[in-house]
């Protein structure tokens, strides 16, 4: 039988036009700088590969030690966005970025 642990991974996949890469990664860096300071943060990775012509695929992965930690992180980031007036959906639409966002739990097999 396969069991899952409380470790939670936020894995987000973005299809990014090459022209939007630097602006997008600046926003990712700002967000991950905050995440790295939060309780329960374990580690992260930002990965890139070529996509269709003129596009890149960028993955962001953040590992958390519990579901509670990722929920706290979500609130902290939302509060930051409210403070700064940043609207991620508008930002991505303006740059032509397509997101695929999900959380996963580690399986013990």
PDB file of N, CA and C in Angstrom:
ATOM      1  N   UNK A   1       0.844  -1.183   0.000  1.00  0.00           N
ATOM      2  CA  UNK A   1       0.000   0.000   0.000  1.00  0.00           C
ATOM      3  C   UNK A   1       0.887   1.243   0.000  1.00  0.00           C
ATOM      4  N   UNK A   2       0.452   2.263  -0.718  1.00  0.00           N
ATOM      5  CA  UNK A   2       1.209   3.508  -0.818  1.00  0.00           C
ATOM      6  C   UNK A   2       0.633   4.533   0.152  1.00  0.00           C
ATOM      7  N   UNK A   3       1.503   5.125   0.930  1.00  0.00           N
ATOM      8  CA  UNK A   3       1.066   6.154   1.868  1.00  0.00           C
ATOM      9  C   UNK A   3       1.687   7.479   1.475  1.00  0.00           C
ATOM     10  N   UNK A   4       1.026   8.570   1.871  1.00  0.00           N
ATOM     11  CA  UNK A   4       1.609   9.876   1.608  1.00  0.00           C
ATOM     12  C   UNK A   4       2.018  10.513   2.929  1.00  0.00           C
ATOM     13  N   UNK A   5       3.033  11.341   2.867  1.00  0.00           N
ATOM     14  CA  UNK A   5       3.498  12.057   4.049  1.00  0.00           C
ATOM     15  C   UNK A   5       2.858  13.441   4.059  1.00  0.00           C
ATOM     16  N   UNK A   6       3.164  14.202   5.088  1.00  0.00           N
ATOM     17  CA  UNK A   6       2.628  15.561   5.175  1.00  0.00           C
ATOM     18  C   UNK A   6       3.468  16.549   4.373  1.00  0.00           C
ATOM     19  N   UNK A   7       4.635  16.099   3.877  1.00  0.00           N
ATOM     20  CA  UNK A   7       5.450  16.977   3.042  1.00  0.00           C
ATOM     21  C   UNK A   7       4.639  17.389   1.817  1.00  0.00           C
ATOM     22  N   UNK A   8       4.676  18.670   1.516  1.00  0.00           N
ATOM     23  CA  UNK A   8       3.898  19.195   0.398  1.00  0.00           C
ATOM     24  C   UNK A   8       4.819  19.943  -0.547  1.00  0.00           C
ATOM     25  N   UNK A   9       4.602  19.721  -1.833  1.00  0.00           N
ATOM     26  CA  UNK A   9       5.384  20.374  -2.874  1.00  0.00           C
ATOM     27  C   UNK A   9       4.443  21.228  -3.716  1.00  0.00           C
ATOM     28  N   UNK A  10       4.799  22.477  -3.885  1.00  0.00           N
ATOM     29  CA  UNK A  10       4.076  23.335  -4.823  1.00  0.00           C
ATOM     30  C   UNK A  10       4.874  23.282  -6.121  1.00  0.00           C
ATOM     31  N   UNK A  11       4.246  22.780  -7.182  1.00  0.00           N
ATOM     32  CA  UNK A  11       4.899  22.637  -8.473  1.00  0.00           C
ATOM     33  C   UNK A  11       4.085  23.421  -9.491  1.00  0.00           C
ATOM     34  N   UNK A  12       4.661  24.487  -9.985  1.00  0.00           N
ATOM     35  CA  UNK A  12       3.977  25.344 -10.952  1.00  0.00           C
ATOM     36  C   UNK A  12       4.748  25.322 -12.263  1.00  0.00           C
ATOM     37  N   UNK A  13       4.013  25.130 -13.354  1.00  0.00           N
ATOM     38  CA  UNK A  13       4.596  25.059 -14.696  1.00  0.00           C
ATOM     39  C   UNK A  13       4.065  26.251 -15.489  1.00  0.00           C
ATOM     40  N   UNK A  14       4.961  26.996 -16.082  1.00  0.00           N
ATOM     41  CA  UNK A  14       4.580  28.177 -16.848  1.00  0.00           C
ATOM     42  C   UNK A  14       5.115  28.067 -18.271  1.00  0.00           C
ATOM     43  N   UNK A  15       4.275  28.338 -19.243  1.00  0.00           N
ATOM     44  CA  UNK A  15       4.712  28.494 -20.621  1.00  0.00           C
ATOM     45  C   UNK A  15       4.901  29.991 -20.818  1.00  0.00           C
ATOM     46  N   UNK A  16       6.144  30.399 -21.087  1.00  0.00           N
ATOM     47  CA  UNK A  16       6.520  31.811 -21.078  1.00  0.00           C
ATOM     48  C   UNK A  16       7.099  32.214 -22.436  1.00  0.00           C
ATOM     49  N   UNK A  17       6.543  33.254 -23.065  1.00  0.00           N
ATOM     50  CA  UNK A  17       7.186  33.760 -24.286  1.00  0.00           C
ATOM     51  C   UNK A  17       8.616  34.211 -23.957  1.00  0.00           C
ATOM     52  N   UNK A  18       9.557  33.922 -24.852  1.00  0.00           N
ATOM     53  CA  UNK A  18      10.956  34.293 -24.601  1.00  0.00           C
ATOM     54  C   UNK A  18      11.100  35.772 -24.257  1.00  0.00           C
ATOM     55  N   UNK A  19      10.326  36.636 -24.903  1.00  0.00           N
ATOM     56  CA  UNK A  19      10.423  38.077 -24.658  1.00  0.00           C
ATOM     57  C   UNK A  19       9.992  38.465 -23.240  1.00  0.00           C
ATOM     58  N   UNK A  20       9.214  37.602 -22.568  1.00  0.00           N
ATOM     59  CA  UNK A  20       8.720  37.899 -21.223  1.00  0.00           C
ATOM     60  C   UNK A  20       9.569  37.260 -20.129  1.00  0.00           C
ATOM     61  N   UNK A  21      10.600  36.512 -20.513  1.00  0.00           N
ATOM     62  CA  UNK A  21      11.391  35.740 -19.555  1.00  0.00           C
ATOM     63  C   UNK A  21      11.936  36.577 -18.405  1.00  0.00           C
ATOM     64  N   UNK A  22      12.639  37.651 -18.691  1.00  0.00           N
ATOM     65  CA  UNK A  22      13.297  38.427 -17.638  1.00  0.00           C
ATOM     66  C   UNK A  22      12.293  39.051 -16.679  1.00  0.00           C
ATOM     67  N   UNK A  23      11.215  39.608 -17.206  1.00  0.00           N
ATOM     68  CA  UNK A  23      10.206  40.223 -16.340  1.00  0.00           C
ATOM     69  C   UNK A  23       9.532  39.166 -15.470  1.00  0.00           C
ATOM     70  N   UNK A  24       9.241  38.027 -16.053  1.00  0.00           N
ATOM     71  CA  UNK A  24       8.619  36.943 -15.295  1.00  0.00           C
ATOM     72  C   UNK A  24       9.552  36.439 -14.200  1.00  0.00           C
ATOM     73  N   UNK A  25      10.818  36.189 -14.541  1.00  0.00           N
ATOM     74  CA  UNK A  25      11.756  35.667 -13.555  1.00  0.00           C
ATOM     75  C   UNK A  25      12.037  36.662 -12.432  1.00  0.00           C
ATOM     76  N   UNK A  26      11.948  37.939 -12.705  1.00  0.00           N
ATOM     77  CA  UNK A  26      12.095  38.941 -11.642  1.00  0.00           C
ATOM     78  C   UNK A  26      10.975  38.776 -10.613  1.00  0.00           C
ATOM     79  N   UNK A  27       9.768  38.532 -11.088  1.00  0.00           N
ATOM     80  CA  UNK A  27       8.632  38.320 -10.183  1.00  0.00           C
ATOM     81  C   UNK A  27       8.795  37.011  -9.416  1.00  0.00           C
ATOM     82  N   UNK A  28       9.236  35.968 -10.105  1.00  0.00           N
ATOM     83  CA  UNK A  28       9.474  34.676  -9.446  1.00  0.00           C
ATOM     84  C   UNK A  28      10.537  34.842  -8.350  1.00  0.00           C
ATOM     85  N   UNK A  29      11.607  35.547  -8.650  1.00  0.00           N
ATOM     86  CA  UNK A  29      12.680  35.751  -7.668  1.00  0.00           C
ATOM     87  C   UNK A  29      12.158  36.479  -6.435  1.00  0.00           C
ATOM     88  N   UNK A  30      11.329  37.494  -6.634  1.00  0.00           N
ATOM     89  CA  UNK A  30      10.754  38.233  -5.513  1.00  0.00           C
ATOM     90  C   UNK A  30       9.913  37.302  -4.633  1.00  0.00           C
ATOM     91  N   UNK A  31       9.076  36.500  -5.254  1.00  0.00           N
ATOM     92  CA  UNK A  31       8.214  35.584  -4.512  1.00  0.00           C
ATOM     93  C   UNK A  31       9.048  34.546  -3.761  1.00  0.00           C
ATOM     94  N   UNK A  32      10.023  33.949  -4.427  1.00  0.00           N
ATOM     95  CA  UNK A  32      10.819  32.905  -3.778  1.00  0.00           C
ATOM     96  C   UNK A  32      11.717  33.469  -2.683  1.00  0.00           C
ATOM     97  N   UNK A  33      12.136  34.714  -2.819  1.00  0.00           N
ATOM     98  CA  UNK A  33      12.902  35.354  -1.741  1.00  0.00           C
ATOM     99  C   UNK A  33      12.068  35.379  -0.460  1.00  0.00           C
ATOM    100  N   UNK A  34      10.786  35.688  -0.592  1.00  0.00           N
ATOM    101  CA  UNK A  34       9.887  35.707   0.572  1.00  0.00           C
ATOM    102  C   UNK A  34       9.659  34.287   1.087  1.00  0.00           C
ATOM    103  N   UNK A  35       9.352  33.358   0.177  1.00  0.00           N
ATOM    104  CA  UNK A  35       9.067  31.977   0.591  1.00  0.00           C
ATOM    105  C   UNK A  35      10.207  31.382   1.403  1.00  0.00           C
ATOM    106  N   UNK A  36      11.436  31.664   0.998  1.00  0.00           N
ATOM    107  CA  UNK A  36      12.610  31.075   1.672  1.00  0.00           C
ATOM    108  C   UNK A  36      12.758  31.511   3.124  1.00  0.00           C
ATOM    109  N   UNK A  37      12.063  32.560   3.527  1.00  0.00           N
ATOM    110  CA  UNK A  37      12.155  33.055   4.904  1.00  0.00           C
ATOM    111  C   UNK A  37      11.066  32.504   5.808  1.00  0.00           C
ATOM    112  N   UNK A  38      10.123  31.748   5.255  1.00  0.00           N
ATOM    113  CA  UNK A  38       8.939  31.353   6.011  1.00  0.00           C
ATOM    114  C   UNK A  38       9.120  30.027   6.756  1.00  0.00           C
ATOM    115  N   UNK A  39       8.433  29.889   7.898  1.00  0.00           N
ATOM    116  CA  UNK A  39       8.494  28.631   8.650  1.00  0.00           C
ATOM    117  C   UNK A  39       7.984  27.472   7.796  1.00  0.00           C
ATOM    118  N   UNK A  40       8.680  26.351   7.897  1.00  0.00           N
ATOM    119  CA  UNK A  40       8.258  25.153   7.180  1.00  0.00           C
ATOM    120  C   UNK A  40       8.826  25.023   5.790  1.00  0.00           C
ATOM    121  N   UNK A  41       9.500  26.078   5.292  1.00  0.00           N
ATOM    122  CA  UNK A  41      10.125  26.004   3.976  1.00  0.00           C
ATOM    123  C   UNK A  41      11.295  25.034   4.055  1.00  0.00           C
ATOM    124  N   UNK A  42      11.391  24.127   3.071  1.00  0.00           N
ATOM    125  CA  UNK A  42      12.485  23.153   3.039  1.00  0.00           C
ATOM    126  C   UNK A  42      13.493  23.527   1.962  1.00  0.00           C
ATOM    127  N   UNK A  43      13.032  23.629   0.723  1.00  0.00           N
ATOM    128  CA  UNK A  43      13.919  24.004  -0.390  1.00  0.00           C
ATOM    129  C   UNK A  43      13.070  24.331  -1.602  1.00  0.00           C
ATOM    130  N   UNK A  44      13.736  24.910  -2.600  1.00  0.00           N
ATOM    131  CA  UNK A  44      13.033  25.227  -3.836  1.00  0.00           C
ATOM    132  C   UNK A  44      13.959  25.037  -5.021  1.00  0.00           C
ATOM    133  N   UNK A  45      13.361  25.085  -6.198  1.00  0.00           N
ATOM    134  CA  UNK A  45      14.114  25.019  -7.446  1.00  0.00           C
ATOM    135  C   UNK A  45      13.318  25.756  -8.509  1.00  0.00           C
ATOM    136  N   UNK A  46      14.038  26.415  -9.385  1.00  0.00           N
ATOM    137  CA  UNK A  46      13.443  27.082 -10.541  1.00  0.00           C
ATOM    138  C   UNK A  46      14.140  26.487 -11.750  1.00  0.00           C
ATOM    139  N   UNK A  47      13.372  25.845 -12.621  1.00  0.00           N
ATOM    140  CA  UNK A  47      13.913  25.084 -13.738  1.00  0.00           C
ATOM    141  C   UNK A  47      13.384  25.634 -15.054  1.00  0.00           C
ATOM    142  N   UNK A  48      14.192  25.471 -16.105  1.00  0.00           N
ATOM    143  CA  UNK A  48      13.808  26.013 -17.409  1.00  0.00           C
ATOM    144  C   UNK A  48      14.216  25.041 -18.511  1.00  0.00           C
ATOM    145  N   UNK A  49      13.377  24.971 -19.546  1.00  0.00           N
ATOM    146  CA  UNK A  49      13.723  24.220 -20.751  1.00  0.00           C
ATOM    147  C   UNK A  49      13.046  24.895 -21.935  1.00  0.00           C
ATOM    148  N   UNK A  50      13.568  24.650 -23.132  1.00  0.00           N
ATOM    149  CA  UNK A  50      12.911  25.208 -24.318  1.00  0.00           C
ATOM    150  C   UNK A  50      11.524  24.597 -24.488  1.00  0.00           C
ATOM    151  N   UNK A  51      10.617  25.393 -24.993  1.00  0.00           N
ATOM    152  CA  UNK A  51       9.280  24.918 -25.318  1.00  0.00           C
ATOM    153  C   UNK A  51       9.088  24.975 -26.819  1.00  0.00           C
ATOM    154  N   UNK A  52       7.896  25.315 -27.235  1.00  0.00           N
ATOM    155  CA  UNK A  52       7.630  25.522 -28.655  1.00  0.00           C
ATOM    156  C   UNK A  52       8.479  26.703 -29.132  1.00  0.00           C
ATOM    157  N   UNK A  53       8.655  26.856 -30.436  1.00  0.00           N
ATOM    158  CA  UNK A  53       9.445  27.995 -30.926  1.00  0.00           C
ATOM    159  C   UNK A  53       8.968  29.321 -30.310  1.00  0.00           C
ATOM    160  N   UNK A  54       9.930  30.063 -29.746  1.00  0.00           N
ATOM    161  CA  UNK A  54       9.622  31.356 -29.132  1.00  0.00           C
ATOM    162  C   UNK A  54       9.103  31.263 -27.707  1.00  0.00           C
ATOM    163  N   UNK A  55       9.079  30.051 -27.139  1.00  0.00           N
ATOM    164  CA  UNK A  55       8.564  29.866 -25.782  1.00  0.00           C
ATOM    165  C   UNK A  55       9.549  29.080 -24.923  1.00  0.00           C
ATOM    166  N   UNK A  56       9.406  29.285 -23.627  1.00  0.00           N
ATOM    167  CA  UNK A  56      10.163  28.532 -22.629  1.00  0.00           C
ATOM    168  C   UNK A  56       9.174  27.883 -21.671  1.00  0.00           C
ATOM    169  N   UNK A  57       9.577  26.772 -21.090  1.00  0.00           N
ATOM    170  CA  UNK A  57       8.814  26.145 -20.019  1.00  0.00           C
ATOM    171  C   UNK A  57       9.616  26.381 -18.743  1.00  0.00           C
ATOM    172  N   UNK A  58       8.982  27.026 -17.774  1.00  0.00           N
ATOM    173  CA  UNK A  58       9.644  27.302 -16.498  1.00  0.00           C
ATOM    174  C   UNK A  58       8.843  26.608 -15.400  1.00  0.00           C
ATOM    175  N   UNK A  59       9.542  25.794 -14.604  1.00  0.00           N
ATOM    176  CA  UNK A  59       8.944  25.136 -13.453  1.00  0.00           C
ATOM    177  C   UNK A  59       9.462  25.793 -12.190  1.00  0.00           C
ATOM    178  N   UNK A  60       8.563  26.023 -11.252  1.00  0.00           N
ATOM    179  CA  UNK A  60       8.979  26.455  -9.924  1.00  0.00           C
ATOM    180  C   UNK A  60       8.493  25.390  -8.954  1.00  0.00           C
ATOM    181  N   UNK A  61       9.393  24.976  -8.074  1.00  0.00           N
ATOM    182  CA  UNK A  61       9.075  23.934  -7.103  1.00  0.00           C
ATOM    183  C   UNK A  61       9.455  24.459  -5.724  1.00  0.00           C
ATOM    184  N   UNK A  62       8.525  24.359  -4.797  1.00  0.00           N
ATOM    185  CA  UNK A  62       8.820  24.714  -3.409  1.00  0.00           C
ATOM    186  C   UNK A  62       8.371  23.558  -2.531  1.00  0.00           C
ATOM    187  N   UNK A  63       9.279  23.092  -1.682  1.00  0.00           N
ATOM    188  CA  UNK A  63       8.966  21.989  -0.772  1.00  0.00           C
ATOM    189  C   UNK A  63       8.705  22.555   0.620  1.00  0.00           C
ATOM    190  N   UNK A  64       7.647  22.059   1.243  1.00  0.00           N
ATOM    191  CA  UNK A  64       7.220  22.496   2.576  1.00  0.00           C
ATOM    192  C   UNK A  64       7.123  21.288   3.489  1.00  0.00           C
ATOM    193  N   UNK A  65       7.362  21.490   4.770  1.00  0.00           N
ATOM    194  CA  UNK A  65       7.346  20.351   5.690  1.00  0.00           C
ATOM    195  C   UNK A  65       5.943  19.941   6.124  1.00  0.00           C
ATOM    196  N   UNK A  66       4.931  20.747   5.786  1.00  0.00           N
ATOM    197  CA  UNK A  66       3.560  20.392   6.173  1.00  0.00           C
ATOM    198  C   UNK A  66       2.554  21.164   5.332  1.00  0.00           C
ATOM    199  N   UNK A  67       1.341  20.675   5.352  1.00  0.00           N
ATOM    200  CA  UNK A  67       0.242  21.368   4.684  1.00  0.00           C
ATOM    201  C   UNK A  67       0.014  22.734   5.321  1.00  0.00           C
ATOM    202  N   UNK A  68       0.157  22.804   6.639  1.00  0.00           N
ATOM    203  CA  UNK A  68      -0.032  24.077   7.342  1.00  0.00           C
ATOM    204  C   UNK A  68       0.984  25.114   6.879  1.00  0.00           C
ATOM    205  N   UNK A  69       2.215  24.678   6.663  1.00  0.00           N
ATOM    206  CA  UNK A  69       3.257  25.611   6.228  1.00  0.00           C
ATOM    207  C   UNK A  69       2.942  26.184   4.853  1.00  0.00           C
ATOM    208  N   UNK A  70       2.471  25.353   3.940  1.00  0.00           N
ATOM    209  CA  UNK A  70       2.159  25.865   2.600  1.00  0.00           C
ATOM    210  C   UNK A  70       0.935  26.776   2.643  1.00  0.00           C
ATOM    211  N   UNK A  71      -0.012  26.474   3.504  1.00  0.00           N
ATOM    212  CA  UNK A  71      -1.180  27.359   3.633  1.00  0.00           C
ATOM    213  C   UNK A  71      -0.772  28.714   4.207  1.00  0.00           C
ATOM    214  N   UNK A  72       0.143  28.725   5.173  1.00  0.00           N
ATOM    215  CA  UNK A  72       0.666  29.975   5.712  1.00  0.00           C
ATOM    216  C   UNK A  72       1.400  30.751   4.626  1.00  0.00           C
ATOM    217  N   UNK A  73       2.199  30.059   3.834  1.00  0.00           N
ATOM    218  CA  UNK A  73       2.928  30.725   2.754  1.00  0.00           C
ATOM    219  C   UNK A  73       1.968  31.356   1.755  1.00  0.00           C
ATOM    220  N   UNK A  74       0.915  30.646   1.423  1.00  0.00           N
ATOM    221  CA  UNK A  74      -0.090  31.165   0.495  1.00  0.00           C
ATOM    222  C   UNK A  74      -0.684  32.476   1.035  1.00  0.00           C
ATOM    223  N   UNK A  75      -0.964  32.501   2.334  1.00  0.00           N
ATOM    224  CA  UNK A  75      -1.533  33.719   2.944  1.00  0.00           C
ATOM    225  C   UNK A  75      -0.520  34.867   2.925  1.00  0.00           C
ATOM    226  N   UNK A  76       0.728  34.570   3.265  1.00  0.00           N
ATOM    227  CA  UNK A  76       1.765  35.609   3.274  1.00  0.00           C
ATOM    228  C   UNK A  76       1.925  36.212   1.878  1.00  0.00           C
ATOM    229  N   UNK A  77       1.965  35.369   0.861  1.00  0.00           N
ATOM    230  CA  UNK A  77       2.127  35.866  -0.511  1.00  0.00           C
ATOM    231  C   UNK A  77       0.899  36.659  -0.932  1.00  0.00           C
ATOM    232  N   UNK A  78      -0.293  36.192  -0.577  1.00  0.00           N
ATOM    233  CA  UNK A  78      -1.511  36.939  -0.919  1.00  0.00           C
ATOM    234  C   UNK A  78      -1.511  38.310  -0.243  1.00  0.00           C
ATOM    235  N   UNK A  79      -1.107  38.362   1.028  1.00  0.00           N
ATOM    236  CA  UNK A  79      -1.027  39.645   1.736  1.00  0.00           C
ATOM    237  C   UNK A  79      -0.030  40.581   1.057  1.00  0.00           C
ATOM    238  N   UNK A  80       1.095  40.024   0.632  1.00  0.00           N
ATOM    239  CA  UNK A  80       2.108  40.832  -0.074  1.00  0.00           C
ATOM    240  C   UNK A  80       1.538  41.396  -1.375  1.00  0.00           C
ATOM    241  N   UNK A  81       0.808  40.576  -2.104  1.00  0.00           N
ATOM    242  CA  UNK A  81       0.209  41.030  -3.361  1.00  0.00           C
ATOM    243  C   UNK A  81      -0.832  42.109  -3.116  1.00  0.00           C
ATOM    244  N   UNK A  82      -1.585  41.973  -2.049  1.00  0.00           N
ATOM    245  CA  UNK A  82      -2.571  43.004  -1.701  1.00  0.00           C
ATOM    246  C   UNK A  82      -1.858  44.321  -1.378  1.00  0.00           C
ATOM    247  N   UNK A  83      -0.777  44.247  -0.585  1.00  0.00           N
ATOM    248  CA  UNK A  83       0.002  45.439  -0.225  1.00  0.00           C
ATOM    249  C   UNK A  83       0.559  46.154  -1.449  1.00  0.00           C
ATOM    250  N   UNK A  84       1.064  45.378  -2.401  1.00  0.00           N
ATOM    251  CA  UNK A  84       1.743  45.967  -3.559  1.00  0.00           C
ATOM    252  C   UNK A  84       0.814  46.195  -4.750  1.00  0.00           C
ATOM    253  N   UNK A  85      -0.407  45.657  -4.679  1.00  0.00           N
ATOM    254  CA  UNK A  85      -1.336  45.801  -5.797  1.00  0.00           C
ATOM    255  C   UNK A  85      -1.015  44.889  -6.969  1.00  0.00           C
ATOM    256  N   UNK A  86      -0.187  43.881  -6.738  1.00  0.00           N
ATOM    257  CA  UNK A  86       0.178  42.962  -7.811  1.00  0.00           C
ATOM    258  C   UNK A  86      -0.955  41.967  -8.056  1.00  0.00           C
ATOM    259  N   UNK A  87      -1.370  41.865  -9.306  1.00  0.00           N
ATOM    260  CA  UNK A  87      -2.418  40.930  -9.720  1.00  0.00           C
ATOM    261  C   UNK A  87      -1.795  39.890 -10.648  1.00  0.00           C
ATOM    262  N   UNK A  88      -1.523  38.682 -10.144  1.00  0.00           N
ATOM    263  CA  UNK A  88      -0.815  37.698 -10.966  1.00  0.00           C
ATOM    264  C   UNK A  88      -1.548  37.317 -12.255  1.00  0.00           C
ATOM    265  N   UNK A  89      -2.871  37.217 -12.215  1.00  0.00           N
ATOM    266  CA  UNK A  89      -3.601  36.856 -13.433  1.00  0.00           C
ATOM    267  C   UNK A  89      -3.442  37.927 -14.507  1.00  0.00           C
ATOM    268  N   UNK A  90      -3.528  39.194 -14.116  1.00  0.00           N
ATOM    269  CA  UNK A  90      -3.345  40.293 -15.070  1.00  0.00           C
ATOM    270  C   UNK A  90      -1.914  40.307 -15.613  1.00  0.00           C
ATOM    271  N   UNK A  91      -0.948  40.108 -14.732  1.00  0.00           N
ATOM    272  CA  UNK A  91       0.462  40.086 -15.109  1.00  0.00           C
ATOM    273  C   UNK A  91       0.720  39.005 -16.157  1.00  0.00           C
ATOM    274  N   UNK A  92       0.231  37.794 -15.883  1.00  0.00           N
ATOM    275  CA  UNK A  92       0.461  36.693 -16.815  1.00  0.00           C
ATOM    276  C   UNK A  92      -0.284  36.891 -18.128  1.00  0.00           C
ATOM    277  N   UNK A  93      -1.496  37.417 -18.070  1.00  0.00           N
ATOM    278  CA  UNK A  93      -2.255  37.669 -19.295  1.00  0.00           C
ATOM    279  C   UNK A  93      -1.538  38.720 -20.151  1.00  0.00           C
ATOM    280  N   UNK A  94      -1.047  39.777 -19.504  1.00  0.00           N
ATOM    281  CA  UNK A  94      -0.341  40.843 -20.219  1.00  0.00           C
ATOM    282  C   UNK A  94       0.897  40.313 -20.940  1.00  0.00           C
ATOM    283  N   UNK A  95       1.612  39.385 -20.299  1.00  0.00           N
ATOM    284  CA  UNK A  95       2.851  38.845 -20.865  1.00  0.00           C
ATOM    285  C   UNK A  95       2.624  37.610 -21.739  1.00  0.00           C
ATOM    286  N   UNK A  96       1.397  37.099 -21.774  1.00  0.00           N
ATOM    287  CA  UNK A  96       1.122  35.907 -22.584  1.00  0.00           C
ATOM    288  C   UNK A  96       1.615  34.620 -21.952  1.00  0.00           C
ATOM    289  N   UNK A  97       1.625  34.567 -20.625  1.00  0.00           N
ATOM    290  CA  UNK A  97       2.101  33.399 -19.884  1.00  0.00           C
ATOM    291  C   UNK A  97       0.925  32.495 -19.550  1.00  0.00           C
ATOM    292  N   UNK A  98       1.117  31.190 -19.767  1.00  0.00           N
ATOM    293  CA  UNK A  98       0.091  30.209 -19.431  1.00  0.00           C
ATOM    294  C   UNK A  98       0.560  29.414 -18.214  1.00  0.00           C
ATOM    295  N   UNK A  99      -0.177  29.506 -17.085  1.00  0.00           N
ATOM    296  CA  UNK A  99       0.227  28.774 -15.889  1.00  0.00           C
ATOM    297  C   UNK A  99      -0.510  27.434 -15.751  1.00  0.00           C
ATOM    298  N   UNK A 100       0.152  26.515 -15.062  1.00  0.00           N
ATOM    299  CA  UNK A 100      -0.463  25.270 -14.610  1.00  0.00           C
ATOM    300  C   UNK A 100       0.033  25.092 -13.181  1.00  0.00           C
ATOM    301  N   UNK A 101      -0.846  25.285 -12.197  1.00  0.00           N
ATOM    302  CA  UNK A 101      -0.457  25.359 -10.797  1.00  0.00           C
ATOM    303  C   UNK A 101      -1.022  24.172 -10.027  1.00  0.00           C
ATOM    304  N   UNK A 102      -0.210  23.560  -9.157  1.00  0.00           N
ATOM    305  CA  UNK A 102      -0.696  22.409  -8.386  1.00  0.00           C
ATOM    306  C   UNK A 102       0.172  22.166  -7.155  1.00  0.00           C
ATOM    307  N   UNK A 103      -0.431  21.520  -6.160  1.00  0.00           N
ATOM    308  CA  UNK A 103       0.292  21.061  -4.983  1.00  0.00           C
ATOM    309  C   UNK A 103       0.283  19.547  -4.970  1.00  0.00           C
ATOM    310  N   UNK A 104       1.400  18.963  -4.514  1.00  0.00           N
ATOM    311  CA  UNK A 104       1.551  17.517  -4.481  1.00  0.00           C
ATOM    312  C   UNK A 104       2.054  17.099  -3.100  1.00  0.00           C
ATOM    313  N   UNK A 105       1.756  15.857  -2.734  1.00  0.00           N
ATOM    314  CA  UNK A 105       2.278  15.254  -1.490  1.00  0.00           C
ATOM    315  C   UNK A 105       3.203  14.112  -1.862  1.00  0.00           C
ATOM    316  N   UNK A 106       4.278  13.962  -1.091  1.00  0.00           N
ATOM    317  CA  UNK A 106       5.235  12.885  -1.315  1.00  0.00           C
ATOM    318  C   UNK A 106       4.569  11.551  -1.004  1.00  0.00           C
ATOM    319  N   UNK A 107       4.772  10.586  -1.872  1.00  0.00           N
ATOM    320  CA  UNK A 107       4.292   9.227  -1.647  1.00  0.00           C
ATOM    321  C   UNK A 107       5.436   8.363  -1.134  1.00  0.00           C
ATOM    322  N   UNK A 108       5.147   7.523  -0.203  1.00  0.00           N
ATOM    323  CA  UNK A 108       6.122   6.549   0.302  1.00  0.00           C
ATOM    324  C   UNK A 108       5.777   5.220  -0.360  1.00  0.00           C
ATOM    325  N   UNK A 109       6.586   4.795  -1.314  1.00  0.00           N
ATOM    326  CA  UNK A 109       6.295   3.543  -2.026  1.00  0.00           C
ATOM    327  C   UNK A 109       7.408   2.530  -1.812  1.00  0.00           C
TER     328      UNK A 109
END
